[in-house]
XYZ file of C-alpha atoms in Angstrom:
599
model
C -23.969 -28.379 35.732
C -21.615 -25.548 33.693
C -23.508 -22.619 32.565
C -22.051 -21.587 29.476
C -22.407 -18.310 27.098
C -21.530 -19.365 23.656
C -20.950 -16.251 20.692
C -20.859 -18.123 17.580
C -22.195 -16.925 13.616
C -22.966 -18.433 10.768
C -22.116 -17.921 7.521
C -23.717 -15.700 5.074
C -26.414 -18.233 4.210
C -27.842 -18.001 7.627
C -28.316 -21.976 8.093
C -27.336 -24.346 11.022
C -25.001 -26.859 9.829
C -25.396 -30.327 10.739
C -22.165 -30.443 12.819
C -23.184 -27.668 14.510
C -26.378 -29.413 16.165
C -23.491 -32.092 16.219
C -21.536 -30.729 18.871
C -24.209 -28.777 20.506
C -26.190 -31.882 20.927
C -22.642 -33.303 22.980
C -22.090 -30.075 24.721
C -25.427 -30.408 26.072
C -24.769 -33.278 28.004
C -22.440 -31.704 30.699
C -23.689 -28.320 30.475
C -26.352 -25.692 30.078
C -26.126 -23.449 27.397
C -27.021 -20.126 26.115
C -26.140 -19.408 22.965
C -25.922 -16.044 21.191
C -25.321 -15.802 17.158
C -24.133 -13.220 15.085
C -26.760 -13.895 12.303
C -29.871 -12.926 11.100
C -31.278 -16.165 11.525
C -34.599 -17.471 11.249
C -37.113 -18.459 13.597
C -37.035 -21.941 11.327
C -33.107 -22.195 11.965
C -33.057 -21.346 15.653
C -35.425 -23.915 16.334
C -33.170 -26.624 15.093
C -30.851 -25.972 18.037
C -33.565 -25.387 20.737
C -33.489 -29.181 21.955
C -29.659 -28.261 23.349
C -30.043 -24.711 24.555
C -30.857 -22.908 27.395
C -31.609 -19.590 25.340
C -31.146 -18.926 21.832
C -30.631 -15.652 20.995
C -29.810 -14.043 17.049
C -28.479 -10.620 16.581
C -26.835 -8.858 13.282
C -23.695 -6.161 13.442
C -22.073 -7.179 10.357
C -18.226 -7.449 11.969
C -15.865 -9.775 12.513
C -15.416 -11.784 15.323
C -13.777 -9.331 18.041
C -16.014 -6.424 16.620
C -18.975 -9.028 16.427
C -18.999 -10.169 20.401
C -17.737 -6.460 21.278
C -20.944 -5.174 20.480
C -23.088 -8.362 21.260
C -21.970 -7.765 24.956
C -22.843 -4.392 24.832
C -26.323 -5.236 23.433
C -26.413 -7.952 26.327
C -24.630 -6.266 29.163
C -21.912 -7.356 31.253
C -23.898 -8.337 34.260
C -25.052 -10.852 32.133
C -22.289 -11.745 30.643
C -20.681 -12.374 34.616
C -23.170 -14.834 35.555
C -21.895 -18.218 33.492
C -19.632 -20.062 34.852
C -17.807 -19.927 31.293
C -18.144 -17.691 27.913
C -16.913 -19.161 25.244
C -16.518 -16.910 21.944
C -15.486 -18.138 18.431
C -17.226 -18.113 14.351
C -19.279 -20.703 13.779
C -15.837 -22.604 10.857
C -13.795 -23.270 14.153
C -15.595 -24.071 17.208
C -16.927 -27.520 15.469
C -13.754 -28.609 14.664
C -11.881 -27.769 18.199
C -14.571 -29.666 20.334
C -15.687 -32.048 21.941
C -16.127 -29.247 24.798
C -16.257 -31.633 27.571
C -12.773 -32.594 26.805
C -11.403 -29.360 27.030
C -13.589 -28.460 30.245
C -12.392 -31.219 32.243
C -8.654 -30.742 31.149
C -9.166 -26.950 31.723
C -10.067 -27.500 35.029
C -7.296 -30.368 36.172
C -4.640 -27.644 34.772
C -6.206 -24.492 36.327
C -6.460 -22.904 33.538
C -7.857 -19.225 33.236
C -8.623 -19.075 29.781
C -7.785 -21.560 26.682
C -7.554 -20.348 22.613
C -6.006 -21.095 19.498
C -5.929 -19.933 15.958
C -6.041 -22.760 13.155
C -4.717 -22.180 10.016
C -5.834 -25.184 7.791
C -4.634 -25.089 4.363
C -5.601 -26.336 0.917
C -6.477 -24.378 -2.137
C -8.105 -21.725 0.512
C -6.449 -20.363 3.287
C -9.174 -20.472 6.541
C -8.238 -18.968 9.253
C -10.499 -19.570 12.365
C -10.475 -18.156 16.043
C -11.637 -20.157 19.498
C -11.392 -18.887 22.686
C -13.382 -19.534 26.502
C -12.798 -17.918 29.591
C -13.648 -18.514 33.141
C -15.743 -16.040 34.660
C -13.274 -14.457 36.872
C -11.844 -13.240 33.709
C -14.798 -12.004 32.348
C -15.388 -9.836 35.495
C -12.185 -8.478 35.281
C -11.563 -4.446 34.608
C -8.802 -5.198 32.253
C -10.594 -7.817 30.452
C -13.642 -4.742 29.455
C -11.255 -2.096 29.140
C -9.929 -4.421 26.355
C -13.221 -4.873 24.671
C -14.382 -2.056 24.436
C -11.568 -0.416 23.112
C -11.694 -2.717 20.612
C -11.908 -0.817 16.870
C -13.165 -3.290 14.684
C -11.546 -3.391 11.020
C -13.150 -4.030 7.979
C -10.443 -6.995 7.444
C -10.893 -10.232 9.206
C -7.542 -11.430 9.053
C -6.237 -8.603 10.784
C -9.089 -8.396 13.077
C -8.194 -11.910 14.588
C -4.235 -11.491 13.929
C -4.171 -8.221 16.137
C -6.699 -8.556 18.929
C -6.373 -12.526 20.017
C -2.502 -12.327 20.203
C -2.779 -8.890 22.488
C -5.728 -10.296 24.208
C -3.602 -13.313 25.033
C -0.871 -11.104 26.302
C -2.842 -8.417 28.089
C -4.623 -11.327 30.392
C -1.077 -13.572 30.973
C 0.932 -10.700 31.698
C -1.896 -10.256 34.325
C -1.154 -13.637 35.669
C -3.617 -15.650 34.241
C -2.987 -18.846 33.418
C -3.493 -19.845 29.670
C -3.069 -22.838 27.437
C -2.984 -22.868 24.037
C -5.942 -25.661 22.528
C -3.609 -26.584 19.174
C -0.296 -25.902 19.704
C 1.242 -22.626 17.036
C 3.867 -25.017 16.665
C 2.154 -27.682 15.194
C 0.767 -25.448 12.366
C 0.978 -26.812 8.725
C 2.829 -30.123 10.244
C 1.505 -33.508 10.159
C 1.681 -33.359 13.840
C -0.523 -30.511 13.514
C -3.522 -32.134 11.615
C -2.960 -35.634 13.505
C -3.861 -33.625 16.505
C -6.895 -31.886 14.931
C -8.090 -35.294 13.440
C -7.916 -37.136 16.751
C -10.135 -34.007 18.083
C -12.510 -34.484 15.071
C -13.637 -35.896 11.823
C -15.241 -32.285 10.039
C -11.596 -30.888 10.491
C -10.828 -32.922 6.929
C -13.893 -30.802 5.076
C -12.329 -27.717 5.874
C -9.267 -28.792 4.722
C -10.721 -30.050 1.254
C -12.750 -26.794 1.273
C -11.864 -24.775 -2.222
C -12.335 -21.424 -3.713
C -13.710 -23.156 -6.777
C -17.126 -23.483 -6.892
C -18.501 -27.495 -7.371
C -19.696 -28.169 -10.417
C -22.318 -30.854 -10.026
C -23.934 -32.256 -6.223
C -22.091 -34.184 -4.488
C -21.642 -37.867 -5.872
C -22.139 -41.094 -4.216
C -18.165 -42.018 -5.135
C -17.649 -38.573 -3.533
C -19.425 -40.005 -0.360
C -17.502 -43.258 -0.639
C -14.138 -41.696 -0.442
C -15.265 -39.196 2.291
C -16.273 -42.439 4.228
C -12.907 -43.875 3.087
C -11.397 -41.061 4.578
C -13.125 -41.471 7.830
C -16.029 -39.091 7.223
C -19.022 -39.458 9.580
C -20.752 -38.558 6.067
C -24.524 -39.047 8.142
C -23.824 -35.486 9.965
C -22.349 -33.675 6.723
C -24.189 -34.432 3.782
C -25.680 -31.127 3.334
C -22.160 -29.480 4.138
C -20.440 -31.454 1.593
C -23.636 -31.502 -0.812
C -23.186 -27.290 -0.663
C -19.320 -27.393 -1.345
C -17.718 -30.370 -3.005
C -17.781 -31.437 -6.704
C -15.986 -34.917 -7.457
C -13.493 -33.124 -9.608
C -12.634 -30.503 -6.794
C -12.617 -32.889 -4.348
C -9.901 -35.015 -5.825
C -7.700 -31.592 -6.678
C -7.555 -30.728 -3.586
C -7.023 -34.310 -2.710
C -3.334 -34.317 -4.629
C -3.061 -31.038 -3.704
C -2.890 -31.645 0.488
C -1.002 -35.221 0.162
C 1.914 -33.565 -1.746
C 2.114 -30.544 0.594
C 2.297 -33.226 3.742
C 3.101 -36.163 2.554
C 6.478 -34.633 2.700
C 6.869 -31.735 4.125
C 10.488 -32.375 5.367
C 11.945 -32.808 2.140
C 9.925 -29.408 1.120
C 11.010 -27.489 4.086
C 14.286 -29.019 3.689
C 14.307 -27.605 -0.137
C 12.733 -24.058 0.940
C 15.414 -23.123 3.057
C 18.355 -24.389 0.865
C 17.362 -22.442 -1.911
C 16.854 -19.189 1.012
C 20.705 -19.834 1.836
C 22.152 -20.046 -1.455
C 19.831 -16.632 -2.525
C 21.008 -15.466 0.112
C 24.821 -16.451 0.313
C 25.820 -13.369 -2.154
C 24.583 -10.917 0.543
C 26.963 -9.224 2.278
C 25.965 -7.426 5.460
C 27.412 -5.342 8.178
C 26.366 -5.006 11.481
C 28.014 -1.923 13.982
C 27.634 -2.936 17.373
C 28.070 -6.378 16.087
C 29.278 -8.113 19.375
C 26.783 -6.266 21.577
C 22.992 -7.657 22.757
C 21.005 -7.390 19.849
C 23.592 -6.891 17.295
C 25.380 -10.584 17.524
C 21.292 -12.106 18.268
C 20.705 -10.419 15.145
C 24.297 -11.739 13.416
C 23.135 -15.512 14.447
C 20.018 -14.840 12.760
C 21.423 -13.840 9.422
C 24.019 -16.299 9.488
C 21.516 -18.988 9.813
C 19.794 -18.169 6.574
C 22.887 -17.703 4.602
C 23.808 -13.649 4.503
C 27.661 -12.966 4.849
C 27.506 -10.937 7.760
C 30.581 -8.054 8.666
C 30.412 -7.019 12.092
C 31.876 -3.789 13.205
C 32.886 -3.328 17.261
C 34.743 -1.000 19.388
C 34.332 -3.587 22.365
C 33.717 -0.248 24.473
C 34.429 -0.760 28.289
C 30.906 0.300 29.171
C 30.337 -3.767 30.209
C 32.925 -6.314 30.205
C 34.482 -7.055 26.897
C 34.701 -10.726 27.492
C 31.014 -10.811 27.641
C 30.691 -9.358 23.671
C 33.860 -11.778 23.120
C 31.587 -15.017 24.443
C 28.803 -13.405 22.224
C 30.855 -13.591 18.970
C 32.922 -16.590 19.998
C 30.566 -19.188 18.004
C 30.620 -17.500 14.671
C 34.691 -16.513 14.636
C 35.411 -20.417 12.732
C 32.563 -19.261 10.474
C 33.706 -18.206 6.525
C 30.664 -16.395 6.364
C 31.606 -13.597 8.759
C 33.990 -11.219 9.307
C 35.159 -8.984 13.074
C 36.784 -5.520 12.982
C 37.378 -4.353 16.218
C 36.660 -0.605 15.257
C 35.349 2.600 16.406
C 32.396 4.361 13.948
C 33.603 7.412 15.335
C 37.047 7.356 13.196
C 35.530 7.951 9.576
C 38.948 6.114 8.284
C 37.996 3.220 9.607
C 35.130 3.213 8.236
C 36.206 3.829 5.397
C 38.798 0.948 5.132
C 36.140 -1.395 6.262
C 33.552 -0.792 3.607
C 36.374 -0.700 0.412
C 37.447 -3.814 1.504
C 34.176 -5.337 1.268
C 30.875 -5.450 -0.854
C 28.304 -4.482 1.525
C 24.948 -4.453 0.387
C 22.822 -3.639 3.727
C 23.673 -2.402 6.657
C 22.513 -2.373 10.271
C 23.805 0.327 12.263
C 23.102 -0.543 15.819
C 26.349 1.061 17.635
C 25.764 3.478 19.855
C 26.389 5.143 23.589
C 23.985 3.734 25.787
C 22.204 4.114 29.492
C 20.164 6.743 29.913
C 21.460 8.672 33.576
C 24.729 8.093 32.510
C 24.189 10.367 29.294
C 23.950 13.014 32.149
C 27.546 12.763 33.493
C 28.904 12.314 29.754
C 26.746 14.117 27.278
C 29.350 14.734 24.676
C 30.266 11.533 24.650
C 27.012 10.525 23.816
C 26.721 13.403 20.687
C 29.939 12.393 19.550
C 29.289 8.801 18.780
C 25.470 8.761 18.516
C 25.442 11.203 15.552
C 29.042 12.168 14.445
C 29.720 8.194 14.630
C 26.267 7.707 12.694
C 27.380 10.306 10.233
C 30.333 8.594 9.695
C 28.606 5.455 8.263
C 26.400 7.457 6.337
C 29.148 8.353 4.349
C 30.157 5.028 3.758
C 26.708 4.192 2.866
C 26.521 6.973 0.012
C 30.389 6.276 -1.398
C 29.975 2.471 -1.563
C 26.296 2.572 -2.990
C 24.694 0.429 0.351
C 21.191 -0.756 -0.926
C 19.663 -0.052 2.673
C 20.748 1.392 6.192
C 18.615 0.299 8.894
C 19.656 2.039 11.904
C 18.191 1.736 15.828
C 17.227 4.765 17.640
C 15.400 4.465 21.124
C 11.589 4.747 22.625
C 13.040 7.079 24.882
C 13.031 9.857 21.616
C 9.184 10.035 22.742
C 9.794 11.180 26.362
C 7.266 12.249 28.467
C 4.890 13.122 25.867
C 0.943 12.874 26.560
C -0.587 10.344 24.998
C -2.090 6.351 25.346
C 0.114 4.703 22.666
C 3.444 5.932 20.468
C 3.243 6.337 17.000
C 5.558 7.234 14.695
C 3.947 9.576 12.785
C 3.674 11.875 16.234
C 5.521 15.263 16.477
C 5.697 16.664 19.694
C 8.356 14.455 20.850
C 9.558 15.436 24.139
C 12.989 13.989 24.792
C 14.600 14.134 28.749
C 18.133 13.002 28.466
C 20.711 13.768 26.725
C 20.861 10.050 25.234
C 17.116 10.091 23.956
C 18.312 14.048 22.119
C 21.442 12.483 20.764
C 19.429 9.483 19.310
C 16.333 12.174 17.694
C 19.605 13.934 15.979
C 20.857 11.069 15.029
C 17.137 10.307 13.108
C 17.276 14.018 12.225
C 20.438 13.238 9.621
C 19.515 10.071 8.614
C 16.105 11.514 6.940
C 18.699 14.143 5.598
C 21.089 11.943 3.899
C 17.957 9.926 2.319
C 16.476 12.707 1.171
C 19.716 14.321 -0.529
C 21.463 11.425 -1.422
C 18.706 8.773 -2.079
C 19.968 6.568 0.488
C 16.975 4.394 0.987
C 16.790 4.247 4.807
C 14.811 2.560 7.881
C 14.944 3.681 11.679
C 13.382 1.356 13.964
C 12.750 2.975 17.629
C 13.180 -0.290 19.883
C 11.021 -0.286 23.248
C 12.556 -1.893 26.106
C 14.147 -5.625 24.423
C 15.215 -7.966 26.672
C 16.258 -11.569 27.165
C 19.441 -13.605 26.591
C 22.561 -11.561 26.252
C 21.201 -8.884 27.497
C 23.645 -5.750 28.811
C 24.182 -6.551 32.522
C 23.251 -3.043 33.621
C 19.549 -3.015 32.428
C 16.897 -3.600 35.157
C 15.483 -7.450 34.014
C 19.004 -9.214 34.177
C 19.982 -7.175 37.301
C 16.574 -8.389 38.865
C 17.232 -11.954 37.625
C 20.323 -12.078 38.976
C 19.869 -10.136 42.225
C 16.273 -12.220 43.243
C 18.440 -15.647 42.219
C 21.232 -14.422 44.450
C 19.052 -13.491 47.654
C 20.257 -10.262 46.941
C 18.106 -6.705 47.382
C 16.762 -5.185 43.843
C 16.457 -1.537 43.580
C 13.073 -0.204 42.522
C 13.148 3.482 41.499
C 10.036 5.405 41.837
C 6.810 3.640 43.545
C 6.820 1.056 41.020
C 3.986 2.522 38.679
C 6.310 3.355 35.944
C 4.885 1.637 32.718
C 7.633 -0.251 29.897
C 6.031 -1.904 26.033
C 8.907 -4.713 26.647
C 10.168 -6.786 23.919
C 11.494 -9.910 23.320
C 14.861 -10.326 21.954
C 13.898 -12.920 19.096
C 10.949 -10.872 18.333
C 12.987 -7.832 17.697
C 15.559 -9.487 15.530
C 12.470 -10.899 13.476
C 11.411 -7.208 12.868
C 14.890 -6.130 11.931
C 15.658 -9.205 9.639
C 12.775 -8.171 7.902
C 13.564 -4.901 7.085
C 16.436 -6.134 4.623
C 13.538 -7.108 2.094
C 10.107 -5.043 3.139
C 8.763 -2.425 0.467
C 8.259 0.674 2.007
C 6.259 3.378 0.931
C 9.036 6.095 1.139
C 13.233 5.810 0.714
C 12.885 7.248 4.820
C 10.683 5.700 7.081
C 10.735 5.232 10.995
C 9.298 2.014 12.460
C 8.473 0.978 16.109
C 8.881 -2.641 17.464
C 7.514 -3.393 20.720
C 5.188 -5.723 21.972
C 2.287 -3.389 22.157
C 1.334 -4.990 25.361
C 2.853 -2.373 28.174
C 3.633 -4.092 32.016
C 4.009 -1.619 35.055
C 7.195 -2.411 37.278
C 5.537 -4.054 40.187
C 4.157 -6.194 37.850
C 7.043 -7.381 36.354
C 8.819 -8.023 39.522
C 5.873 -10.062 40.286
C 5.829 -12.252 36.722
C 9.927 -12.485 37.422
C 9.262 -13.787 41.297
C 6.579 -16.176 39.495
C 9.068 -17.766 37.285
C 11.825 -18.037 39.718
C 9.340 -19.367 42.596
C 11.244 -16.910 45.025
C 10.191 -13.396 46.802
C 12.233 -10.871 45.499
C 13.744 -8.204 48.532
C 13.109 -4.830 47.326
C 15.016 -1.606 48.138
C 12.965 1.739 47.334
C 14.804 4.595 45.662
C 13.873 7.569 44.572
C 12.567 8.196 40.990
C 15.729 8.715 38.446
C 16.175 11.391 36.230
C 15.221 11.056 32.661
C 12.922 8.206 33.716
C 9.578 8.519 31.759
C 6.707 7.061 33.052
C 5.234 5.349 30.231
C 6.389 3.764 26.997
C 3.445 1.852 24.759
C 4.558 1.184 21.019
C 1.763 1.287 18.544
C 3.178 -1.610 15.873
C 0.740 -0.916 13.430
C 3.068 0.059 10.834
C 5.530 -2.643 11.632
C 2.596 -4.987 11.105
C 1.855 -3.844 7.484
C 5.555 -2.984 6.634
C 7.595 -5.675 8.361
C 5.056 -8.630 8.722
C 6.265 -7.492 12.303
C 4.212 -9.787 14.977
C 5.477 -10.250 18.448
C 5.141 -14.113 19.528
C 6.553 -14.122 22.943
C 4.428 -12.723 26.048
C 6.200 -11.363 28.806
C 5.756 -13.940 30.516
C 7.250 -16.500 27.994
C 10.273 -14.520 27.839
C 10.900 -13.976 31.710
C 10.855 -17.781 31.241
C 13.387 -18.242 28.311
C 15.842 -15.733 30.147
C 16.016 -16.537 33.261
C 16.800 -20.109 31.962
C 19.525 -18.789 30.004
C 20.765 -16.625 33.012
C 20.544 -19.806 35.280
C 22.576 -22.001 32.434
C 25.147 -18.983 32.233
C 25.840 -18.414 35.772
């Protein structure tokens, strides 16, 4: 029989709901549990459970979830943590509804699955947001896996508690190589997919969803009972719940309220984004480095939700133009967009472009890259990476541009000593010529806001890959190589540490930036993943995916290398709604498909 460590809470009244002894009393049945709250329950309440458990335990920090089991393992220990065969940690409003446990076990263990989680967002008049997550215990005796925890800073705010911590949680342990599956799928989320799924798993899902911020006005009716029972309500387990939290009136609001939102959602989707595109369709945007990796991702994007998008390109011979030719090629038919082939380093050009257009925003993302190359041709680099950048600045104060939001580079941080990057940090330390000719390049950008107004964003990018990526950066060249039987070159002893980021996550962040409220007309931003993957791991996650040994070639370390990058995305988070969805893993997947369908 399973021995199982269950962190759970109650809410603030401090009593054990009927489903609770519910599922307990079916969880009992295949396993032996030992079950820790996060209350300050009493002796009277515990009791109620003590027919299912093992050992019931009740302790008091007064966090939120993350915070809350952070410090009941400390009180606990870890050596007793790492003798279940499972822990299981979640609040007491989600682990009812995602069980029957011994469903999950059993499918857990035919998948050989490390650890399993989900975050519901059920909607009505309230917005609940609950957290569930178990682990095996190989996890739980994993160094990672503690360093996490008790790094952990709890906030005051639950939703950002949960938000932050489960998705780099999720990421920290599969970048690892554990294998994880997802209880309710994210994309399934306010779809009647979605609650079809959480229905078939169980009946007290539909309270929470009928759950409302106004209080009942008189107990719970026997009508009230008859439609719960109509509604498929095992009403014998959650009188009291419903007694506590439903009026007839309320009950029936919400009622209208959820069969209009899913009744048909289609049609309301459908109308949502229609009205997005024609708000939209008076937007004019341009877009330097246009045809390049993340400039035409992030043309696509904008495209798709209706801005008229200008792209500017020098189709540079730096890597082949018919590559930024195929990356365009889609959009060329399009009315919506416009291609100049032209340099930002001829101001006349520029200049031409922007009077013969109405651009609103613009995203300045041309630029020299390749860091040891900025060696060889630093000039170069100067010349378009700030006289080039000054150039559109111009434009941007003759032609009254709402916004410039402009990419500059992790590498502007260099080999400076500390855990994680943040923008507000000073002692930048840059070792190439490229990461000085980007820091210049923010350098009069925060000039030209500041004496001309010229409300501006930089966003310092760490490490993006995936489809369309420049065939000179180390992921596609690995790809390629390790699909070709060929040798990949490792520089250094592997140890060297990159925050990589997903392509579609950072043209989410910079799509965002044409409508977030900043705080100040200049502002720099980082977007990264916030979940950093040493080399030899990567190679490992990319042999994984491909289900082939890679043959490595050791070279010596490069200059203007650094050895760590690790973005701190706080402020994307509050500015941008910035929050990376893809793990590593998930995008070494996505790419390499598209590199195998492009070969």
């Amino acid at each position: 029989m399973k021995r199982l460590c269950l962190f759970a809470g109650f809410d603030k009244n401090n009593f054990v709901h009927k489903y609770v002894v519910y599922y307990l009393m079916k969880l009992s049945k295949f396993a032996e549990i030992h079950y820790m709250a996060d209350c300050e329950m009493a002796d009277s309440e515990l009791k109620k459970i003590l027919p299912y458990v093992k050992t019931a335990k009740a302790y008091r920090h007064g966090k939120y979830d993350f915070g809350s089991w952070q410090e009941l393992i400390r009180s606990l220990g870890w050596d007793y943590i790492s003798q279940f065969d499972e822990v299981i940690l979640a609040n007491d409003s989600c682990f009812a509804p995602v069980l029957p446990f011994e469903d999950m076990f059993n499918k857990m263990e035919r998948l050989d699955v490390d650890f399993w989680g989900n975050t519901m967002n059920i909607y009505s008049v309230r917005h609940i947001q609950s957290y569930f997550v178990a682990f095996r215990n190989n996890i739980v005796c994993d160094k990672n896996f503690r360093q996490f925890f008790e790094g952990i800073s709890c906030e005051e705010n639950k939703q950002s508690v949960v938000s932050k911590y489960e998705k780099r949680l999720t990421v920290l342990l599969e970048n690892l190589g554990y294998k994880y599956e997802s209880y309710v799928d994210r994309e399934y989320t306010m779809s009647r997919p979605y609650y079809k799924l959480l229905l078939n798993k169980s009946p007290f899902i539909k309270t929470k969803m009928f759950t409302s911020l106004v209080p009942a006005l008189r107990r719970c009716s026997y009508g009230d009972l008859f439609v719960l029972k109509m509604l498929g309500y095992p009403a014998e387990y959650i009188y009291d719940y419903v007694v506590r939290n439903f009026g007839h009136l309320t009950l029936l609001m919400n009622s209208i309220a959820w069969c209009c939102s899913h009744i048909f959602p289609s049609k309301i989707r459908a109308v949502k984004r229609w009205y997005n595109f024609k708000k939209n369709n008076n937007i004019q945007v341009l877009i330097t480095g246009g045809a390049g990796f993340i400039g035409s991702s992030l043309a696509d994007c904008l495209l798709e939700l209706g801005y008229r998008v200008i792209v500017v390109d020098n189709f540079d011979d730096f890597y082949s133009k018919d590559l930024k030719l195929k990356n365009v090629e889609a959009n060329l038919d399009n009315k919506r967009y416009k291609l100049y082939e032209a340099d930002i380093r001829s101001y006349q050009d520029m200049e031409k472009i922007f009077s013969k257009n109405k651009i609103d925003y613009v995203f300045h993302l041309a630029g020299r890259a390749n860091v040891r190359l900025s060696f060889e041709k630093s000039e170069e680099y100067f010349l378009t990476n700030v006289s080039g950048s000054e150039n559109v600045l111009k434009c941007c104060v003759k032609f009254g541009v709402k916004r410039i939001v402009a990419t500059s580079s992790s590498s502007v941080y260099g080999c400076i000593n500390a855990e994680m990057f943040s923008e507000d940090m000073t002692n930048l330390k840059p070792i190439s010529p490229y990461a000085e000719s980007k820091l210049e390049m923010e350098h009069l950008i925060e000039k030209y806001s500041k004496q001309f107004n010229l409300d501006s964003i930089v966003i310092r990018p760490f490490t993006v890959y995936g489809p369309r990526q420049r065939p000179d950066l180390a992921i596609c060249k690995f790809i390629k190589s390790i699909l070709n039987d060929k040798p990949i070159e490792v520089y250094g002893d592997g140890s060297s540490i990159r925050d990589y980021t997903y392509i579609g996550d950072m043209v989410n962040g910079l799509k965002n930036c044409i409508t977030a409220q900043t705080d100040n007309s200049f502002e720099i931003i980082n977007i990264g993943s916030s979940a950093p993957v040493d080399l030899n791991t990567m190679i490992k996650v990319i042999e994984y995916v491909l289900g082939k040994k890679a043959k490595v070639k050791l070279c010596p370390k490069q200059r203007g290398d650094v050895l760590k990058t690790y973005a701190n995305i706080s402020k994307a988070e509050k500015l941008l709604n910035y929050h990376p969805s893809v793990s590593f893993k998930q995008g070494i997947e996505l790419f390499s498909k598209y590199i195998k369908d492009n070969l």
